[in-house]
Coordinates of C-alpha atoms in Angstrom, one line a residue:
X1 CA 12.3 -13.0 22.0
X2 CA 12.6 -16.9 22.3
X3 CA 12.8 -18.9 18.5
X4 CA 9.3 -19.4 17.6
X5 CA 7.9 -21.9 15.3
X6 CA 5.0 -23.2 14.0
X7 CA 4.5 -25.1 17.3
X8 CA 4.2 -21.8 19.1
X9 CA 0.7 -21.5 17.5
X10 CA -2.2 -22.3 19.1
X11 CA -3.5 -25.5 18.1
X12 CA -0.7 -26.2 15.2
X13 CA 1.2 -29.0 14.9
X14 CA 4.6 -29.7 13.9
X15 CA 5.2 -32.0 11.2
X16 CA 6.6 -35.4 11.5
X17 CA 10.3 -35.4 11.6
X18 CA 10.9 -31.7 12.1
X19 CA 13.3 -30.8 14.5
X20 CA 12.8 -28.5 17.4
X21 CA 15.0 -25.6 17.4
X22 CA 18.5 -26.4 18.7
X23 CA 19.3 -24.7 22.4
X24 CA 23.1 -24.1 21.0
X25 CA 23.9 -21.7 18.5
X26 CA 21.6 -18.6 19.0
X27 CA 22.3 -14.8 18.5
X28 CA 20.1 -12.0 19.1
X29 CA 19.3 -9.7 15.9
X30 CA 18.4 -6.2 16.4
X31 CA 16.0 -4.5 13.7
X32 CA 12.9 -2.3 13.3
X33 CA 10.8 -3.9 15.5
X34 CA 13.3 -5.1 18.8
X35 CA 15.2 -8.1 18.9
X36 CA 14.9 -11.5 18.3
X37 CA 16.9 -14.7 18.7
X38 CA 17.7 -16.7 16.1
X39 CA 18.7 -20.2 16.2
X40 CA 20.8 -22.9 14.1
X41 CA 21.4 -22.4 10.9
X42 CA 18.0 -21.4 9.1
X43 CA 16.9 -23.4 5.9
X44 CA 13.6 -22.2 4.8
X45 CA 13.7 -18.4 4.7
X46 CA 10.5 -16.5 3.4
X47 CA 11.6 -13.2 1.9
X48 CA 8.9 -10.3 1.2
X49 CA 10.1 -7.9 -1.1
X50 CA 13.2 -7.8 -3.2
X51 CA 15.2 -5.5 -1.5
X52 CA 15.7 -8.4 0.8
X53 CA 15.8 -10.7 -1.6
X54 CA 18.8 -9.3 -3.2
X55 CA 20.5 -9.2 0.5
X56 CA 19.7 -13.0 1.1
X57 CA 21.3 -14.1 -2.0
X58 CA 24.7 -11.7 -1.9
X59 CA 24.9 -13.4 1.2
X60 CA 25.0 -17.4 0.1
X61 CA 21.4 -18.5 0.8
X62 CA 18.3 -18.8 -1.2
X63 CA 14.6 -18.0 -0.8
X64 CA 11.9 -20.8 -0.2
X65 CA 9.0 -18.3 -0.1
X66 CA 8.8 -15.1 -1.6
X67 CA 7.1 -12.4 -2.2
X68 CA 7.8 -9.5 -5.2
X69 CA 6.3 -5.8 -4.7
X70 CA 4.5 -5.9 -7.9
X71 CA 2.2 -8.3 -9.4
X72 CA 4.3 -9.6 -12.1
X73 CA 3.9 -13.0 -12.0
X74 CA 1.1 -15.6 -10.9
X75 CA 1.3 -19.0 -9.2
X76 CA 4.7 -20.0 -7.6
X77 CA 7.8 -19.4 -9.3
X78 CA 8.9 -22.8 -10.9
X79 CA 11.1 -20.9 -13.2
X80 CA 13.1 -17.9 -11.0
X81 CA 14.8 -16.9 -14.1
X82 CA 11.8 -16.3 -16.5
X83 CA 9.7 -14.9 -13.2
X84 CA 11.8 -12.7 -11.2
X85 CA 13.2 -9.8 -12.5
X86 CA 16.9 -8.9 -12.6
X87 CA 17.9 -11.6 -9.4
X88 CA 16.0 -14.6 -10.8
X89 CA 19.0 -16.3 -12.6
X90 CA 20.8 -16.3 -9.0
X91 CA 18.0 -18.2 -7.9
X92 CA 18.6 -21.9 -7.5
X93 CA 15.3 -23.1 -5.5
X94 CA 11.5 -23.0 -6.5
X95 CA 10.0 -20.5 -3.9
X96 CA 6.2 -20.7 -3.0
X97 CA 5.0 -17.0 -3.8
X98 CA 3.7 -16.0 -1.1
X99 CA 1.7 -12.9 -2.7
X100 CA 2.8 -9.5 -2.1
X101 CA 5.7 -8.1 -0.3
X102 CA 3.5 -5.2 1.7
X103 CA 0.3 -7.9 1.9
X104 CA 1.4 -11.7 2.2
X105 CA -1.2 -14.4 2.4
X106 CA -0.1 -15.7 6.0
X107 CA -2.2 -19.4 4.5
X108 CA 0.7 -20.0 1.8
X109 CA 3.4 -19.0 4.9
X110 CA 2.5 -21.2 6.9
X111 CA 2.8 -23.7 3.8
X112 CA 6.2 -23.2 3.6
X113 CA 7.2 -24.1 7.6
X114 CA 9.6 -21.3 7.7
X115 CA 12.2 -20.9 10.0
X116 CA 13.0 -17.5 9.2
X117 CA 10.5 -14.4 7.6
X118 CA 12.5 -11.3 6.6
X119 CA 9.9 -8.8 6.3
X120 CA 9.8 -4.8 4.8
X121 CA 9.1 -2.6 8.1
X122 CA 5.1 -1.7 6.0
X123 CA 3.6 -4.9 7.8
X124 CA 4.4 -4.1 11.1
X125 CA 0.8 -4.2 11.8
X126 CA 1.3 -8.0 10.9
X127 CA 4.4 -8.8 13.3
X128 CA 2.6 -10.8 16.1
X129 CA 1.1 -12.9 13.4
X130 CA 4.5 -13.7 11.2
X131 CA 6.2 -13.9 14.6
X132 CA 3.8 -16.9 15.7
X133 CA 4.7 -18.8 12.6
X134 CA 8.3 -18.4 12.7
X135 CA 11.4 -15.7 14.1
X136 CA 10.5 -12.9 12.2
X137 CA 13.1 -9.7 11.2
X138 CA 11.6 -6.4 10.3
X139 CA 13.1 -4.0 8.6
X140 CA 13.0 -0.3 7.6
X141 CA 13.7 0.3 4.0
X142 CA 13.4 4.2 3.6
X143 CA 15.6 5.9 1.6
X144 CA 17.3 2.6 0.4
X145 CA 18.7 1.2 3.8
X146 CA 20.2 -1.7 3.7
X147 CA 20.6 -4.5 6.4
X148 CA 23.3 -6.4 5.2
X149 CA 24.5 -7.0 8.5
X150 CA 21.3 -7.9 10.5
X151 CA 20.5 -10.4 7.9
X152 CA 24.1 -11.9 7.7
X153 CA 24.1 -12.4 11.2
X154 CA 20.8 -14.2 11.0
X155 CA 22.1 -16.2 8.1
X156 CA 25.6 -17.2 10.0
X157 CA 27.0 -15.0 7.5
X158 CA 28.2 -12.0 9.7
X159 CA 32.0 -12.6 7.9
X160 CA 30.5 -12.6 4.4
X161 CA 28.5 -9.4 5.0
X162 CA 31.0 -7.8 5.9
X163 CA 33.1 -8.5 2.8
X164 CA 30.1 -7.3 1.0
X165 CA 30.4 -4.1 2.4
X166 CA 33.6 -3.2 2.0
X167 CA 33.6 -4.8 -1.9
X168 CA 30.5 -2.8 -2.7
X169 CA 32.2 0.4 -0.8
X170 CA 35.2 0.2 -3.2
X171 CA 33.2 -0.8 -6.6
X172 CA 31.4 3.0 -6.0
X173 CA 35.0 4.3 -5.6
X174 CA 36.1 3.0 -8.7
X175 CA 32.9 4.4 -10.4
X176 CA 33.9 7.7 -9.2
X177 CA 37.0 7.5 -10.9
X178 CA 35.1 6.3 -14.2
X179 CA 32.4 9.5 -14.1
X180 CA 34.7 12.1 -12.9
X181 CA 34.8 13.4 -17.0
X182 CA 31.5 13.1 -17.6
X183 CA 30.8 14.7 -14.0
X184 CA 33.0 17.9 -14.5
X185 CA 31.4 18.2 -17.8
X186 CA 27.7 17.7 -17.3
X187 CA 27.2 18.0 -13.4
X188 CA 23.7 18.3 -12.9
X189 CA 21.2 16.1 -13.1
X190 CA 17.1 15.9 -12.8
X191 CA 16.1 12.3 -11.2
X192 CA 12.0 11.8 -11.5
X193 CA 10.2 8.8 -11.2
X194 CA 7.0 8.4 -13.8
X195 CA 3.9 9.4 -11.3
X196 CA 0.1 9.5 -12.3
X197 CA -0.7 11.2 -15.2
X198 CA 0.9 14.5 -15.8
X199 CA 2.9 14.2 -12.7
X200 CA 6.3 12.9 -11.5
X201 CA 8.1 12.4 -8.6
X202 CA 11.0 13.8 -7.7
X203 CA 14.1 11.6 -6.7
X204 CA 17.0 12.9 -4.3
X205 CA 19.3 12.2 -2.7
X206 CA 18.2 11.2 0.3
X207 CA 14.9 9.4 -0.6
X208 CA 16.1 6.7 -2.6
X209 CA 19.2 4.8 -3.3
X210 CA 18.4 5.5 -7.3
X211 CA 19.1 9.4 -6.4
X212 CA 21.9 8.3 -3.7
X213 CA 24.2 6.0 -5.3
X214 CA 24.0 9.4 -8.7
X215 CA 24.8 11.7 -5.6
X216 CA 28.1 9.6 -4.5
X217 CA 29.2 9.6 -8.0
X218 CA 29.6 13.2 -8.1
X219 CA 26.5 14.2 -9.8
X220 CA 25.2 17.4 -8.4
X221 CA 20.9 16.1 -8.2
X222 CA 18.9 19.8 -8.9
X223 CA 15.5 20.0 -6.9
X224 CA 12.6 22.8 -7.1
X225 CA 13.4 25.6 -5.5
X226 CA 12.6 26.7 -1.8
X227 CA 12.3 22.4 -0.9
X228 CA 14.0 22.3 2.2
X229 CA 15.8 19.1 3.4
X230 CA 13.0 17.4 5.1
X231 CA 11.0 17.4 2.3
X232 CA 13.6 16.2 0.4
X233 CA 13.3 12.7 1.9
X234 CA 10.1 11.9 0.4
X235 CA 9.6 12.5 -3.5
X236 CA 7.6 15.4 -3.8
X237 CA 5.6 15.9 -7.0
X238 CA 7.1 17.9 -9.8
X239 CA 4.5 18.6 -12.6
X240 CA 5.0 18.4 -16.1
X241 CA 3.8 22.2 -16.5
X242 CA 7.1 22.8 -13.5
X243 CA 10.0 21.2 -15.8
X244 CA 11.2 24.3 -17.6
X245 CA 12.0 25.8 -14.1
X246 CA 14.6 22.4 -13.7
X247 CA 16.0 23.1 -17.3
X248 CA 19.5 24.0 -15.2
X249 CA 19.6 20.2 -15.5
X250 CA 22.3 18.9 -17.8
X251 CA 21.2 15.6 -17.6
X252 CA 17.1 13.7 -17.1
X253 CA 17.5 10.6 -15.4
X254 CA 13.4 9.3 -16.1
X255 CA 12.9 5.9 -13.5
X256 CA 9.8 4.0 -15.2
X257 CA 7.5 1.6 -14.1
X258 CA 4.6 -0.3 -14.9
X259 CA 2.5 -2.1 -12.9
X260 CA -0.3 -3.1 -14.6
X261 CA -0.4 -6.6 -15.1
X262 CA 1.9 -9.6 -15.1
X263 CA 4.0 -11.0 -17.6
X264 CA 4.7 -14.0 -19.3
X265 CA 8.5 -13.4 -19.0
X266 CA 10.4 -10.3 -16.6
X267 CA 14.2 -11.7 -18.0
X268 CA 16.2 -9.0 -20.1
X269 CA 14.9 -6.3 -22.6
X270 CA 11.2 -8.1 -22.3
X271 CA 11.1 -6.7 -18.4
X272 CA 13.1 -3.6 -19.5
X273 CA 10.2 -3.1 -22.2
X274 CA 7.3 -3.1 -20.1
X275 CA 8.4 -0.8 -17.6
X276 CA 9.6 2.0 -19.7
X277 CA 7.8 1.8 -22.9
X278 CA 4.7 4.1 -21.9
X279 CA 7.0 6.6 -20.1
X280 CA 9.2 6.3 -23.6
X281 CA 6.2 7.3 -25.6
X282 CA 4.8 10.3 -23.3
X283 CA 8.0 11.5 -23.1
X284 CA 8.6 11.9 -26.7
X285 CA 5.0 13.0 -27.5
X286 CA 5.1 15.8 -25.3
X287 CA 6.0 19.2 -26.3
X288 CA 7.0 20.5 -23.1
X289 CA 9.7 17.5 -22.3
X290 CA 10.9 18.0 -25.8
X291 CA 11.9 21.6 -25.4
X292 CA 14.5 20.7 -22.5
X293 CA 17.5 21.2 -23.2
X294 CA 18.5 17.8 -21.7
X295 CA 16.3 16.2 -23.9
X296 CA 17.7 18.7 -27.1
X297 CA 21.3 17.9 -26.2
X298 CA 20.5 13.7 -26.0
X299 CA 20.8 13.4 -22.5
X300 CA 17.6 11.8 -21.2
X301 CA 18.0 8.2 -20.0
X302 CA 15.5 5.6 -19.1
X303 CA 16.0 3.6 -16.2
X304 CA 13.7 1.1 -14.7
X305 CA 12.8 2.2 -11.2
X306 CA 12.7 -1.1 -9.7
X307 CA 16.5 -1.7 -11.1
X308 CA 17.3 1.2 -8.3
X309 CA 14.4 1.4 -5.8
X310 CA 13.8 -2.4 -5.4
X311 CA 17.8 -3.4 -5.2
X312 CA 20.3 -0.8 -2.6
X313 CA 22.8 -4.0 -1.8
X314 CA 25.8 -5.0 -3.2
X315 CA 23.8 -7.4 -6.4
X316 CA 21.8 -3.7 -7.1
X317 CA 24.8 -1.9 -6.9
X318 CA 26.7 -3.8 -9.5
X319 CA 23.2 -4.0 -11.5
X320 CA 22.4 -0.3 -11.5
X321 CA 26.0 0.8 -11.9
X322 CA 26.4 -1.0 -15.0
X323 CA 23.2 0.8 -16.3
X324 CA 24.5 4.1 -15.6
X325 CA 27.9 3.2 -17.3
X326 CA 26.2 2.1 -20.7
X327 CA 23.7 5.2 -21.1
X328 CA 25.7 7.9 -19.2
X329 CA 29.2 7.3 -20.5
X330 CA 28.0 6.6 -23.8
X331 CA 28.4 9.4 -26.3
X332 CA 25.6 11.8 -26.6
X333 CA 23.5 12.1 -29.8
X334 CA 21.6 15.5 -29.9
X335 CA 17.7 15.3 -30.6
X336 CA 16.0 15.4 -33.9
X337 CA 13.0 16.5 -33.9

Protein backbone atom coordinates (compact mmCIF):
# COMPACT_ATOMS: atom_id res chain seq x y z
CA UNK A 1 0.00 0.00 0.00
CA UNK A 2 1.39 3.45 -1.06
CA UNK A 3 1.53 6.30 2.08
CA UNK A 4 -1.80 7.74 2.11
CA UNK A 5 -2.90 11.08 3.47
CA UNK A 6 -5.46 13.19 3.86
CA UNK A 7 -5.02 14.25 0.19
CA UNK A 8 -5.86 10.75 -0.87
CA UNK A 9 -9.59 11.55 -0.01
CA UNK A 10 -11.89 12.55 -2.32
CA UNK A 11 -12.47 16.08 -2.30
CA UNK A 12 -10.02 16.92 0.90
CA UNK A 13 -7.56 19.28 0.86
CA UNK A 14 -4.25 19.50 2.40
CA UNK A 15 -3.48 22.23 4.56
CA UNK A 16 -1.21 25.03 3.80
CA UNK A 17 2.36 24.24 4.42
CA UNK A 18 2.03 20.46 4.89
CA UNK A 19 4.46 18.51 3.31
CA UNK A 20 3.77 15.71 0.91
CA UNK A 21 5.13 12.48 2.02
CA UNK A 22 8.87 12.10 1.31
CA UNK A 23 9.79 9.40 -1.62
CA UNK A 24 13.02 8.43 0.58
CA UNK A 25 12.80 6.68 3.72
CA UNK A 26 9.88 4.04 3.43
CA UNK A 27 9.57 0.44 4.94
CA UNK A 28 6.79 -1.85 4.52
CA UNK A 29 4.99 -2.97 7.96
CA UNK A 30 3.37 -6.23 8.05
CA UNK A 31 0.21 -6.57 10.53
CA UNK A 32 -3.31 -7.91 10.77
CA UNK A 33 -4.61 -6.53 7.96
CA UNK A 34 -1.48 -6.85 4.97
CA UNK A 35 1.12 -4.39 4.57
CA UNK A 36 1.64 -1.03 4.38
CA UNK A 37 4.38 1.52 3.63
CA UNK A 38 5.31 3.92 5.88
CA UNK A 39 7.14 6.90 5.13
CA UNK A 40 9.58 9.58 7.01
CA UNK A 41 9.52 9.85 10.23
CA UNK A 42 5.76 10.08 11.56
CA UNK A 43 4.82 13.09 13.92
CA UNK A 44 1.16 12.95 14.51
CA UNK A 45 0.24 9.33 15.49
CA UNK A 46 -3.45 8.61 16.52
CA UNK A 47 -3.42 5.65 18.91
CA UNK A 48 -6.84 3.73 19.75
CA UNK A 49 -6.66 1.83 22.71
CA UNK A 50 -4.03 1.67 25.36
CA UNK A 51 -2.47 -1.45 24.71
CA UNK A 52 -0.87 0.57 21.91
CA UNK A 53 -0.57 3.34 23.74
CA UNK A 54 1.75 1.86 26.17
CA UNK A 55 3.87 0.44 22.95
CA UNK A 56 4.15 4.02 21.34
CA UNK A 57 5.54 5.55 24.39
CA UNK A 58 8.16 2.53 25.60
CA UNK A 59 9.22 3.27 22.26
CA UNK A 60 10.18 7.24 22.41
CA UNK A 61 7.16 8.91 20.81
CA UNK A 62 3.97 10.36 21.97
CA UNK A 63 0.27 10.28 21.06
CA UNK A 64 -1.56 13.33 19.24
CA UNK A 65 -4.90 11.51 19.14
CA UNK A 66 -6.15 8.95 21.25
CA UNK A 67 -8.52 6.91 22.17
CA UNK A 68 -8.98 4.90 25.82
CA UNK A 69 -11.36 1.55 25.80
CA UNK A 70 -13.53 2.92 28.51
CA UNK A 71 -15.26 6.01 28.90
CA UNK A 72 -13.35 7.54 31.62
CA UNK A 73 -12.84 10.81 30.68
CA UNK A 74 -14.75 13.60 28.49
CA UNK A 75 -13.37 16.28 26.16
CA UNK A 76 -9.71 16.06 25.07
CA UNK A 77 -7.09 15.31 27.44
CA UNK A 78 -5.40 18.69 28.39
CA UNK A 79 -4.09 17.06 31.54
CA UNK A 80 -2.68 13.25 30.43
CA UNK A 81 -1.71 12.71 33.98
CA UNK A 82 -5.07 13.48 35.78
CA UNK A 83 -6.95 11.68 32.57
CA UNK A 84 -5.23 8.69 31.53
CA UNK A 85 -4.80 5.92 33.76
CA UNK A 86 -1.53 4.39 34.80
CA UNK A 87 0.56 5.85 31.34
CA UNK A 88 -0.72 9.47 31.59
CA UNK A 89 2.37 10.94 33.55
CA UNK A 90 4.64 9.60 30.50
CA UNK A 91 2.60 11.66 28.41
CA UNK A 92 4.17 14.92 27.36
CA UNK A 93 1.53 16.17 24.53
CA UNK A 94 -2.29 17.13 24.73
CA UNK A 95 -3.97 14.45 22.54
CA UNK A 96 -7.37 15.13 20.82
CA UNK A 97 -9.63 12.16 22.16
CA UNK A 98 -10.75 10.79 19.56
CA UNK A 99 -13.61 8.72 21.40
CA UNK A 100 -13.38 5.08 21.85
CA UNK A 101 -10.74 2.73 21.01
CA UNK A 102 -13.24 -0.11 19.35
CA UNK A 103 -15.62 3.10 17.89
CA UNK A 104 -13.58 6.33 16.95
CA UNK A 105 -15.27 9.35 15.67
CA UNK A 106 -13.46 9.39 12.14
CA UNK A 107 -14.67 13.67 12.33
CA UNK A 108 -12.13 14.31 15.29
CA UNK A 109 -9.41 12.02 13.08
CA UNK A 110 -9.44 13.80 10.57
CA UNK A 111 -8.92 16.88 13.02
CA UNK A 112 -5.85 15.74 13.97
CA UNK A 113 -4.12 15.29 10.17
CA UNK A 114 -2.50 12.15 11.15
CA UNK A 115 0.26 10.61 9.58
CA UNK A 116 0.07 7.49 11.33
CA UNK A 117 -3.39 5.55 13.06
CA UNK A 118 -2.44 2.45 15.05
CA UNK A 119 -5.59 0.68 15.45
CA UNK A 120 -6.85 -2.60 17.69
CA UNK A 121 -7.68 -5.38 14.96
CA UNK A 122 -11.96 -4.90 16.29
CA UNK A 123 -12.40 -1.98 13.59
CA UNK A 124 -11.36 -3.86 10.78
CA UNK A 125 -14.62 -3.15 9.40
CA UNK A 126 -13.37 0.52 9.49
CA UNK A 127 -9.82 -0.05 7.61
CA UNK A 128 -10.67 1.48 4.19
CA UNK A 129 -11.87 4.52 5.90
CA UNK A 130 -8.79 5.15 8.58
CA UNK A 131 -6.62 4.04 5.57
CA UNK A 132 -7.96 7.04 3.39
CA UNK A 133 -7.14 9.50 6.14
CA UNK A 134 -3.70 8.36 6.82
CA UNK A 135 -1.28 4.83 6.73
CA UNK A 136 -3.09 2.83 8.95
CA UNK A 137 -1.61 -0.46 11.21
CA UNK A 138 -3.94 -3.00 12.53
CA UNK A 139 -3.36 -5.09 14.92
CA UNK A 140 -4.57 -8.23 16.71
CA UNK A 141 -4.57 -8.00 20.44
CA UNK A 142 -5.93 -11.52 21.61
CA UNK A 143 -4.55 -13.04 24.37
CA UNK A 144 -2.24 -9.93 25.12
CA UNK A 145 -0.10 -9.90 21.84
CA UNK A 146 2.17 -7.41 21.52
CA UNK A 147 3.61 -5.60 18.49
CA UNK A 148 6.52 -4.03 19.67
CA UNK A 149 8.26 -4.63 16.71
CA UNK A 150 5.74 -3.71 13.91
CA UNK A 151 5.17 -0.41 15.68
CA UNK A 152 8.98 0.25 16.24
CA UNK A 153 9.65 -0.23 12.83
CA UNK A 154 6.88 2.29 11.93
CA UNK A 155 8.24 4.60 14.44
CA UNK A 156 12.12 4.35 13.10
CA UNK A 157 12.53 2.66 16.33
CA UNK A 158 13.21 -1.00 15.18
CA UNK A 159 16.74 -0.81 17.47
CA UNK A 160 14.84 0.46 20.48
CA UNK A 161 12.23 -2.31 20.30
CA UNK A 162 14.30 -4.52 20.25
CA UNK A 163 16.07 -3.50 23.48
CA UNK A 164 12.64 -3.55 24.92
CA UNK A 165 12.30 -7.02 24.31
CA UNK A 166 15.09 -8.37 25.59
CA UNK A 167 14.92 -5.83 28.95
CA UNK A 168 11.38 -6.85 29.53
CA UNK A 169 12.44 -10.76 28.78
CA UNK A 170 15.05 -10.49 31.59
CA UNK A 171 12.89 -8.25 34.24
CA UNK A 172 10.31 -11.62 34.10
CA UNK A 173 13.48 -13.72 34.75
CA UNK A 174 14.38 -11.88 37.69
CA UNK A 175 10.76 -12.06 38.94
CA UNK A 176 11.01 -15.74 38.79
CA UNK A 177 13.76 -15.69 40.96
CA UNK A 178 11.76 -13.27 43.47
CA UNK A 179 8.41 -15.76 43.50
CA UNK A 180 10.07 -19.03 43.42
CA UNK A 181 9.29 -19.13 47.67
CA UNK A 182 6.12 -18.00 47.51
CA UNK A 183 5.61 -20.33 44.32
CA UNK A 184 6.79 -23.67 45.92
CA UNK A 185 4.68 -22.70 48.82
CA UNK A 186 1.36 -21.63 47.42
CA UNK A 187 1.43 -22.87 43.69
CA UNK A 188 -2.02 -22.51 42.64
CA UNK A 189 -3.87 -19.90 41.76
CA UNK A 190 -7.62 -18.98 40.61
CA UNK A 191 -7.51 -15.76 38.04
CA UNK A 192 -11.27 -14.37 37.42
CA UNK A 193 -12.27 -11.19 36.10
CA UNK A 194 -15.61 -9.52 37.88
CA UNK A 195 -18.48 -10.43 35.10
CA UNK A 196 -22.21 -9.45 35.24
CA UNK A 197 -23.86 -10.16 38.27
CA UNK A 198 -23.26 -13.37 39.90
CA UNK A 199 -20.80 -14.38 37.25
CA UNK A 200 -17.04 -14.21 36.56
CA UNK A 201 -14.78 -14.85 34.07
CA UNK A 202 -12.19 -17.04 34.06
CA UNK A 203 -8.57 -15.91 33.29
CA UNK A 204 -5.77 -18.37 31.82
CA UNK A 205 -3.15 -18.61 30.65
CA UNK A 206 -3.53 -18.21 27.28
CA UNK A 207 -6.39 -15.57 27.10
CA UNK A 208 -4.81 -12.75 28.64
CA UNK A 209 -1.43 -11.47 29.46
CA UNK A 210 -3.03 -10.91 33.26
CA UNK A 211 -3.21 -14.92 33.50
CA UNK A 212 0.16 -15.25 31.19
CA UNK A 213 2.66 -13.12 32.69
CA UNK A 214 1.22 -15.35 36.65
CA UNK A 215 1.81 -18.51 34.38
CA UNK A 216 5.65 -17.48 33.52
CA UNK A 217 6.21 -16.82 37.06
CA UNK A 218 5.62 -20.24 38.04
CA UNK A 219 2.17 -20.05 39.30
CA UNK A 220 0.38 -23.24 38.39
CA UNK A 221 -3.46 -21.15 37.05
CA UNK A 222 -6.39 -23.96 38.15
CA UNK A 223 -9.38 -24.02 35.58
CA UNK A 224 -12.90 -26.00 35.87
CA UNK A 225 -12.67 -29.18 35.15
CA UNK A 226 -13.15 -31.07 31.67
CA UNK A 227 -12.25 -27.19 29.83
CA UNK A 228 -10.13 -28.30 27.13
CA UNK A 229 -7.44 -25.96 25.68
CA UNK A 230 -9.38 -24.26 23.04
CA UNK A 231 -11.73 -23.14 25.34
CA UNK A 232 -9.20 -21.98 27.37
CA UNK A 233 -8.37 -19.08 25.17
CA UNK A 234 -11.48 -17.26 25.78
CA UNK A 235 -12.64 -16.64 29.46
CA UNK A 236 -15.32 -18.84 29.97
CA UNK A 237 -17.87 -18.05 32.76
CA UNK A 238 -17.35 -19.46 36.24
CA UNK A 239 -20.40 -18.90 38.49
CA UNK A 240 -20.36 -17.90 41.95
CA UNK A 241 -22.46 -21.04 42.90
CA UNK A 242 -19.05 -23.15 40.80
CA UNK A 243 -16.23 -21.60 43.22
CA UNK A 244 -16.15 -24.34 45.88
CA UNK A 245 -15.22 -26.81 43.13
CA UNK A 246 -11.86 -24.25 42.49
CA UNK A 247 -11.18 -24.24 46.35
CA UNK A 248 -7.79 -26.42 45.22
CA UNK A 249 -6.78 -22.78 44.67
CA UNK A 250 -4.19 -21.51 47.11
CA UNK A 251 -4.35 -18.21 46.02
CA UNK A 252 -7.74 -15.72 44.24
CA UNK A 253 -6.34 -13.30 41.97
CA UNK A 254 -9.96 -11.09 41.51
CA UNK A 255 -9.24 -8.43 38.23
CA UNK A 256 -11.98 -5.55 38.77
CA UNK A 257 -13.37 -3.12 36.68
CA UNK A 258 -15.83 -0.52 36.47
CA UNK A 259 -17.11 1.10 33.70
CA UNK A 260 -19.73 3.07 34.53
CA UNK A 261 -18.98 6.51 34.22
CA UNK A 262 -16.09 8.87 34.02
CA UNK A 263 -14.03 10.35 36.47
CA UNK A 264 -12.84 13.55 37.55
CA UNK A 265 -9.33 12.07 38.22
CA UNK A 266 -7.98 8.14 36.95
CA UNK A 267 -4.20 8.99 38.78
CA UNK A 268 -3.22 6.61 41.78
CA UNK A 269 -5.54 5.06 44.55
CA UNK A 270 -8.54 7.39 43.12
CA UNK A 271 -8.52 5.09 39.70
CA UNK A 272 -7.55 1.99 41.78
CA UNK A 273 -10.77 2.86 43.91
CA UNK A 274 -13.22 2.90 41.33
CA UNK A 275 -12.44 -0.12 39.72
CA UNK A 276 -12.27 -2.42 42.60
CA UNK A 277 -14.45 -0.99 45.24
CA UNK A 278 -17.79 -2.80 44.15
CA UNK A 279 -15.98 -6.09 43.50
CA UNK A 280 -14.33 -5.36 47.20
CA UNK A 281 -17.72 -5.15 48.67
CA UNK A 282 -19.49 -8.26 46.87
CA UNK A 283 -16.75 -10.11 47.59
CA UNK A 284 -16.78 -9.69 51.28
CA UNK A 285 -20.60 -9.75 51.54
CA UNK A 286 -20.92 -12.97 50.07
CA UNK A 287 -21.08 -16.10 52.05
CA UNK A 288 -20.01 -18.41 49.46
CA UNK A 289 -16.49 -16.35 48.59
CA UNK A 290 -16.01 -16.09 52.28
CA UNK A 291 -15.91 -19.82 52.84
CA UNK A 292 -12.70 -20.27 50.45
CA UNK A 293 -10.05 -21.20 51.79
CA UNK A 294 -8.09 -18.68 49.80
CA UNK A 295 -10.11 -16.06 51.14
CA UNK A 296 -9.80 -17.84 55.03
CA UNK A 297 -6.04 -18.08 54.68
CA UNK A 298 -5.74 -14.03 53.41
CA UNK A 299 -4.84 -14.76 50.11
CA UNK A 300 -7.30 -12.95 47.81
CA UNK A 301 -5.85 -9.98 45.98
CA UNK A 302 -7.53 -7.25 43.95
CA UNK A 303 -6.13 -6.22 40.88
CA UNK A 304 -7.44 -3.82 38.45
CA UNK A 305 -8.09 -5.56 35.19
CA UNK A 306 -7.08 -2.80 32.99
CA UNK A 307 -3.48 -2.70 34.92
CA UNK A 308 -3.08 -6.32 33.03
CA UNK A 309 -5.54 -6.59 30.14
CA UNK A 310 -5.07 -2.98 28.80
CA UNK A 311 -0.96 -2.96 29.16
CA UNK A 312 1.09 -6.66 27.83
CA UNK A 313 4.40 -4.32 26.83
CA UNK A 314 7.37 -3.66 28.50
CA UNK A 315 5.54 -0.09 30.63
CA UNK A 316 2.66 -3.03 31.70
CA UNK A 317 5.07 -5.40 32.52
CA UNK A 318 7.02 -3.33 35.05
CA UNK A 319 3.43 -1.90 36.11
CA UNK A 320 1.69 -5.15 36.81
CA UNK A 321 4.82 -6.80 38.11
CA UNK A 322 5.22 -4.45 40.82
CA UNK A 323 1.48 -5.04 41.82
CA UNK A 324 2.00 -8.63 42.14
CA UNK A 325 5.30 -8.02 44.23
CA UNK A 326 3.44 -5.74 46.90
CA UNK A 327 0.17 -8.07 47.44
CA UNK A 328 1.65 -11.47 46.66
CA UNK A 329 4.98 -11.28 48.46
CA UNK A 330 3.50 -9.53 51.24
CA UNK A 331 2.85 -11.57 54.36
CA UNK A 332 -0.46 -13.22 54.56
CA UNK A 333 -2.97 -12.13 57.23
CA UNK A 334 -5.70 -14.94 57.75
CA UNK A 335 -9.50 -13.77 57.59
CA UNK A 336 -11.60 -12.56 60.38
CA UNK A 337 -14.75 -13.03 60.09
Amino acid sequence: MACQGIADIPGAERPAGQPSAPSADCRTVVHSLGETEICGQPQRVVVLGPYLLEQVLALGAQPAGYGDHMVLHQGDYTDPARQIPYLGDRVTTQPVNVGLAYQPSMEAILGVQPDLILSPDYNAGQYATLSGIAPTLVFDMTGGQTHLQEIGQALNQGDRAQSLIAATENRVKAAQAEFAAVVAEHPNVLMLTSGEGQTFNLISHSNSFCGALVNDLGFQLIYPSGLQEAELRTPAAVSLEALPELNGADSIILLGFNWDSPMQSTAGAEFTNHQLNRLKQDWANNAIAQSLNATQAGRVYFIPAYLCLGFPGPIGTELYLNELKTQLLAPSEPHNP
